[in-house]
XYZ file of C-alpha atoms in Angstrom:
362
model
C 22.775 -14.976 5.185
C 19.989 -14.250 7.187
C 16.348 -13.058 6.659
C 13.455 -12.153 8.665
C 10.787 -14.815 8.619
C 7.042 -15.536 10.207
C 6.375 -19.100 10.967
C 3.502 -20.894 11.800
C 2.158 -21.193 15.327
C 4.292 -17.971 16.611
C 3.278 -14.222 16.160
C 7.326 -13.326 16.611
C 9.627 -12.930 13.708
C 12.684 -13.943 13.956
C 16.175 -14.656 11.808
C 16.516 -17.221 9.720
C 19.611 -18.225 8.063
C 19.083 -19.124 3.871
C 21.690 -19.449 1.468
C 23.019 -17.725 -0.840
C 21.532 -17.147 -4.749
C 22.967 -19.117 -7.757
C 24.839 -16.463 -10.613
C 21.328 -15.199 -12.783
C 20.629 -17.584 -15.393
C 18.917 -16.436 -18.722
C 16.411 -13.813 -18.452
C 16.899 -13.650 -14.118
C 18.379 -10.871 -12.386
C 20.460 -10.517 -9.035
C 19.429 -8.315 -7.152
C 20.455 -6.752 -3.387
C 18.249 -5.262 -0.720
C 19.057 -1.736 0.253
C 15.983 -0.960 2.340
C 13.247 -2.838 3.171
C 9.114 -1.241 4.474
C 7.597 -2.558 7.436
C 3.916 -2.111 7.241
C 0.764 -3.403 8.729
C 0.490 -6.421 6.007
C 4.183 -7.509 7.792
C 2.539 -7.335 11.283
C -1.049 -9.017 10.152
C 1.079 -12.077 9.277
C 2.478 -12.244 11.850
C -0.308 -11.585 14.348
C -2.053 -14.334 12.813
C -0.117 -16.645 13.113
C -0.703 -18.177 9.791
C 1.582 -17.340 7.205
C 1.419 -19.017 3.999
C 4.851 -20.642 3.435
C 6.254 -21.285 0.316
C 5.233 -25.583 -0.322
C 7.443 -27.433 1.576
C 8.710 -24.757 3.441
C 8.822 -24.059 7.296
C 8.905 -20.538 7.277
C 7.610 -17.452 5.017
C 10.821 -15.031 4.415
C 9.177 -11.524 5.169
C 9.525 -8.106 2.750
C 7.666 -6.760 -0.099
C 8.203 -3.132 0.249
C 11.648 -2.953 -1.165
C 14.637 -0.524 -3.097
C 17.545 -2.946 -4.593
C 20.505 -2.236 -6.418
C 20.558 -5.254 -9.142
C 24.536 -7.006 -8.993
C 24.520 -9.034 -11.832
C 22.171 -10.203 -14.637
C 21.951 -12.968 -16.873
C 21.712 -13.507 -20.884
C 18.803 -11.338 -22.382
C 18.603 -9.091 -19.748
C 19.330 -5.373 -20.871
C 19.310 -3.709 -16.804
C 21.963 -2.325 -16.704
C 24.683 -3.392 -12.992
C 24.284 -0.952 -10.337
C 20.431 0.151 -11.541
C 18.179 0.811 -8.412
C 15.108 -0.343 -9.073
C 11.722 -1.513 -6.851
C 9.983 -4.890 -7.651
C 6.382 -5.742 -7.812
C 5.089 -7.921 -5.323
C 2.142 -10.310 -6.928
C 3.159 -12.755 -10.341
C 0.608 -14.823 -11.821
C 1.077 -18.519 -11.514
C 1.505 -20.486 -14.655
C -1.661 -22.180 -14.929
C -3.336 -17.968 -14.615
C -5.182 -16.817 -17.264
C -2.815 -15.489 -19.293
C -5.171 -12.614 -20.354
C -6.363 -11.378 -16.348
C -4.215 -8.494 -15.551
C -2.249 -9.808 -12.458
C -3.632 -7.772 -10.097
C -7.232 -9.436 -10.856
C -6.221 -12.877 -10.652
C -8.072 -14.564 -7.888
C -6.191 -16.272 -4.869
C -4.987 -19.504 -5.492
C -3.609 -18.228 -9.075
C -0.814 -15.736 -7.634
C 2.158 -16.085 -5.303
C 3.006 -12.259 -3.809
C 6.565 -12.161 -2.402
C 6.491 -11.929 1.782
C 2.630 -12.252 1.390
C 1.631 -15.327 -0.118
C 3.714 -18.785 -1.092
C 6.848 -17.043 -1.897
C 9.397 -15.533 0.262
C 9.952 -12.309 0.190
C 12.765 -9.585 -0.091
C 14.315 -8.952 3.536
C 16.915 -11.995 2.234
C 19.587 -9.140 1.443
C 20.201 -11.250 -2.192
C 17.617 -12.471 -4.101
C 16.857 -13.224 -8.074
C 13.918 -12.015 -9.854
C 12.960 -11.317 -13.658
C 12.903 -8.108 -15.354
C 9.514 -7.774 -15.852
C 9.172 -7.555 -12.059
C 11.614 -4.521 -11.581
C 10.834 -1.371 -11.914
C 14.148 1.124 -12.586
C 14.588 4.085 -10.068
C 15.588 7.250 -10.326
C 18.871 7.937 -8.359
C 17.091 11.284 -7.255
C 14.287 9.351 -5.491
C 16.752 6.909 -3.546
C 15.324 8.489 -0.205
C 11.302 7.379 -1.167
C 11.601 4.478 -3.441
C 10.731 2.527 0.002
C 6.796 4.054 -0.717
C 6.424 3.294 -3.907
C 4.679 -0.314 -3.349
C 2.008 1.465 -0.320
C 1.728 4.332 -2.728
C 0.547 2.065 -5.854
C -1.530 0.276 -3.910
C -3.547 3.756 -3.354
C -2.632 4.644 -7.402
C -4.546 1.569 -7.984
C -7.979 2.560 -6.209
C -7.824 6.167 -7.568
C -7.278 4.568 -10.872
C -9.882 1.974 -10.933
C -12.307 5.068 -9.033
C -11.545 7.037 -12.455
C -12.100 3.937 -15.010
C -15.339 3.062 -13.193
C -16.936 6.741 -13.179
C -16.300 7.409 -16.595
C -17.419 4.021 -17.954
C -21.206 4.825 -15.886
C -20.997 8.802 -16.669
C -19.209 10.780 -18.771
C -15.465 11.106 -20.013
C -15.662 14.324 -18.406
C -16.497 12.756 -14.833
C -13.678 14.127 -12.060
C -11.953 16.603 -14.304
C -13.684 20.006 -13.960
C -14.424 20.053 -11.025
C -12.685 17.682 -9.604
C -13.860 15.257 -6.880
C -14.187 15.626 -2.954
C -11.659 12.947 -1.804
C -12.362 11.453 1.898
C -9.531 9.493 3.244
C -10.062 7.609 6.321
C -7.184 6.673 8.877
C -3.515 7.521 9.242
C -1.241 5.093 8.840
C 0.711 4.494 5.408
C -1.706 3.720 3.113
C -3.699 6.361 4.025
C -0.815 8.970 3.401
C -0.610 7.318 0.272
C -4.090 7.910 -0.683
C -3.291 11.939 0.383
C -0.570 11.697 -2.489
C -2.447 10.179 -5.077
C -5.341 12.990 -4.693
C -2.890 15.583 -4.156
C -0.570 15.090 -7.470
C -4.410 14.890 -9.580
C -5.102 18.111 -8.106
C -8.102 17.136 -6.360
C -9.228 18.799 -2.411
C -8.453 15.586 0.353
C -10.123 15.503 3.748
C -7.805 13.025 5.933
C -9.718 11.802 8.517
C -8.557 10.631 12.366
C -8.094 10.011 16.048
C -5.030 12.615 16.105
C -5.703 15.802 18.397
C -5.168 18.497 15.720
C -1.538 19.543 16.906
C -0.352 15.751 16.617
C 2.739 15.003 14.471
C 0.323 12.824 11.733
C -2.231 15.507 11.782
C 0.700 18.276 11.147
C 2.440 16.143 8.767
C -0.962 15.302 6.883
C -2.054 19.113 6.142
C 1.508 19.977 4.833
C 0.926 17.431 2.024
C -1.603 19.396 1.132
C -4.538 17.973 2.921
C -6.969 19.168 5.432
C -7.350 17.472 8.583
C -10.415 16.233 9.827
C -10.779 14.863 13.324
C -12.827 11.912 14.893
C -14.421 14.313 17.419
C -15.136 17.054 14.821
C -16.692 14.705 12.234
C -20.414 14.560 12.762
C -21.165 12.070 9.966
C -24.224 10.578 11.365
C -25.769 14.679 11.140
C -25.376 14.745 7.118
C -28.504 13.997 5.335
C -28.262 15.406 2.104
C -26.526 13.640 -1.014
C -24.689 16.499 -1.957
C -21.953 18.470 -0.387
C -20.186 15.655 1.354
C -17.681 13.277 -0.823
C -17.433 12.175 -3.962
C -14.734 9.778 -3.628
C -13.978 7.729 -0.294
C -10.943 5.784 0.168
C -11.320 3.756 3.100
C -7.718 2.233 5.044
C -8.435 1.488 8.374
C -10.335 -1.632 8.039
C -12.605 -1.124 10.607
C -16.491 -1.312 10.118
C -17.694 1.096 12.241
C -15.431 4.053 10.277
C -16.728 2.294 7.016
C -20.212 2.756 7.673
C -19.618 6.451 9.331
C -17.894 7.539 5.917
C -21.181 6.219 3.296
C -22.894 8.187 5.273
C -21.470 11.229 3.529
C -20.757 9.602 0.410
C -22.727 11.945 -2.393
C -25.290 10.774 -4.787
C -22.941 8.706 -7.311
C -20.198 8.163 -5.453
C -17.224 5.940 -5.122
C -16.089 4.656 -1.627
C -13.321 1.778 -2.385
C -12.097 -0.468 0.887
C -8.348 -1.104 0.914
C -8.388 -2.049 4.629
C -9.489 -5.097 5.939
C -9.103 -7.363 9.191
C -7.286 -10.343 8.032
C -9.026 -12.506 10.126
C -12.694 -11.072 9.169
C -14.167 -10.639 12.706
C -17.466 -8.907 12.503
C -18.940 -6.779 14.713
C -22.177 -7.531 13.405
C -22.891 -3.485 12.959
C -26.633 -2.562 11.573
C -26.435 -2.145 7.976
C -29.619 -0.860 6.699
C -28.934 3.005 6.585
C -26.116 2.868 4.385
C -27.666 0.419 2.337
C -30.196 2.328 1.515
C -28.432 5.613 1.106
C -26.075 3.269 -1.545
C -29.445 2.500 -3.198
C -30.816 5.813 -3.568
C -27.556 7.306 -4.560
C -26.704 4.744 -6.762
C -23.049 4.303 -5.226
C -20.273 2.412 -5.898
C -18.811 0.228 -3.330
C -15.314 -1.733 -4.949
C -12.475 -3.411 -3.032
C -8.563 -2.921 -3.735
C -5.811 -4.854 -3.434
C -2.398 -5.053 -4.914
C -1.553 -2.563 -8.046
C -0.882 -3.046 -12.082
C 1.908 -1.838 -13.463
C 0.190 1.413 -14.613
C -0.546 1.895 -10.880
C 3.614 1.207 -10.322
C 4.638 3.960 -12.792
C 2.119 6.516 -11.716
C 3.695 5.935 -7.925
C 6.620 6.296 -9.193
C 6.285 9.615 -10.632
C 3.964 10.883 -8.252
C 6.756 10.317 -5.526
C 8.946 12.429 -7.682
C 6.683 14.971 -8.132
C 5.800 15.430 -4.802
C 9.807 15.562 -3.823
C 10.174 18.148 -5.606
C 7.324 20.306 -4.203
C 7.250 19.091 -0.951
C 10.853 18.093 -0.006
C 10.556 18.342 3.978
C 6.891 16.532 4.094
C 7.554 13.709 2.551
C 11.409 12.726 3.666
C 9.271 13.050 7.232
C 7.068 10.140 5.567
C 10.373 8.045 5.666
C 9.572 8.055 10.133
C 11.625 5.044 11.465
C 14.802 3.348 10.313
C 16.590 0.618 11.680
C 20.013 -1.608 10.900
C 19.504 -5.363 10.081
C 20.815 -5.937 12.840
C 18.182 -4.501 14.964
C 14.792 -4.940 12.178
C 12.891 -7.376 14.552
C 11.847 -4.679 16.330
C 10.274 -2.636 13.774
C 7.950 -5.727 13.222
C 6.702 -5.822 17.093
C 6.143 -2.275 18.186
C 4.601 0.402 15.709
C 6.299 4.338 16.399
C 1.832 5.474 17.185
C 3.201 8.638 15.314
C 5.052 7.341 12.794
C 4.193 6.872 9.046
C 6.448 4.156 7.098
C 9.273 2.365 9.129
C 12.306 0.885 7.134
C 14.945 -1.602 7.585
C 18.562 -0.322 6.639
C 20.657 -3.035 4.788
C 24.678 -2.469 4.283
C 25.398 -0.564 1.158
């Protein structure tokens, strides 16, 4: 069987031959990939020319956003053959602290399928364990690939809520709800819209598109207000009220982060969900952002991956939005390609698309 892989020294994806997995042993599940999401992380791995390959391997099999079907189960597994599942990405190493939530482990204490030292789900068939698999309702099949990116946004929101209620009051952000700003127009930004709207929070999305662009229109159909960059005027905001209580920064761009920090209300929270893999710096002046953070008791936090709680929220909220906004939710999956033509999705991004997926033979 073939899979999609990255190799050190090259920015080009390629097909690699892989052996068929054995029959599942005790406590194992054999899964068949049905759909695979392609995202910025995949493209960043390729652009870096430095994939974190499994020890002793010459390549990394890509793919961490996945809808799969259970093909066979080993002894002691209660999952039924034919069930639809979506897998979690991060798994603790045996040496990791068992008391630490897996999404909070430090680098070196975990592997991530398709990202860090473990092959991903572009393999047509792969073995896993049931504790890493979430059941998917068959009615959610058209959107299930979006569960993993949505879980990332859900974690950002859940962590912000937890910290705000701890440092302020348990009623914080319940009545009235927080005003939310999402920066960027990629898949995680659209996931952030869903996470906010499913909590009935007002949300504004900031982007560089024209008002009538497909992405700007889609954001509004999902319940967000669109704020184009040329009308944002963040630098004219000089009050600690009237801005935003929660900023979900999804661009990874320093200049956007600093501009958005200027409109963070007193006691506001900014969650960083985007970052440059290489860590380049433009040496921007942080003095003003630091001053506002100190005076305004701001909270800035980085967030990555997701806890089981966040995957559960993602699946629940996908179903909620599918019921209330069926057409715009279907439009989130903007590009589809058969497996034999998958490499083009890693090399060419539809600038007005949201989520590209690879479809496998059923």
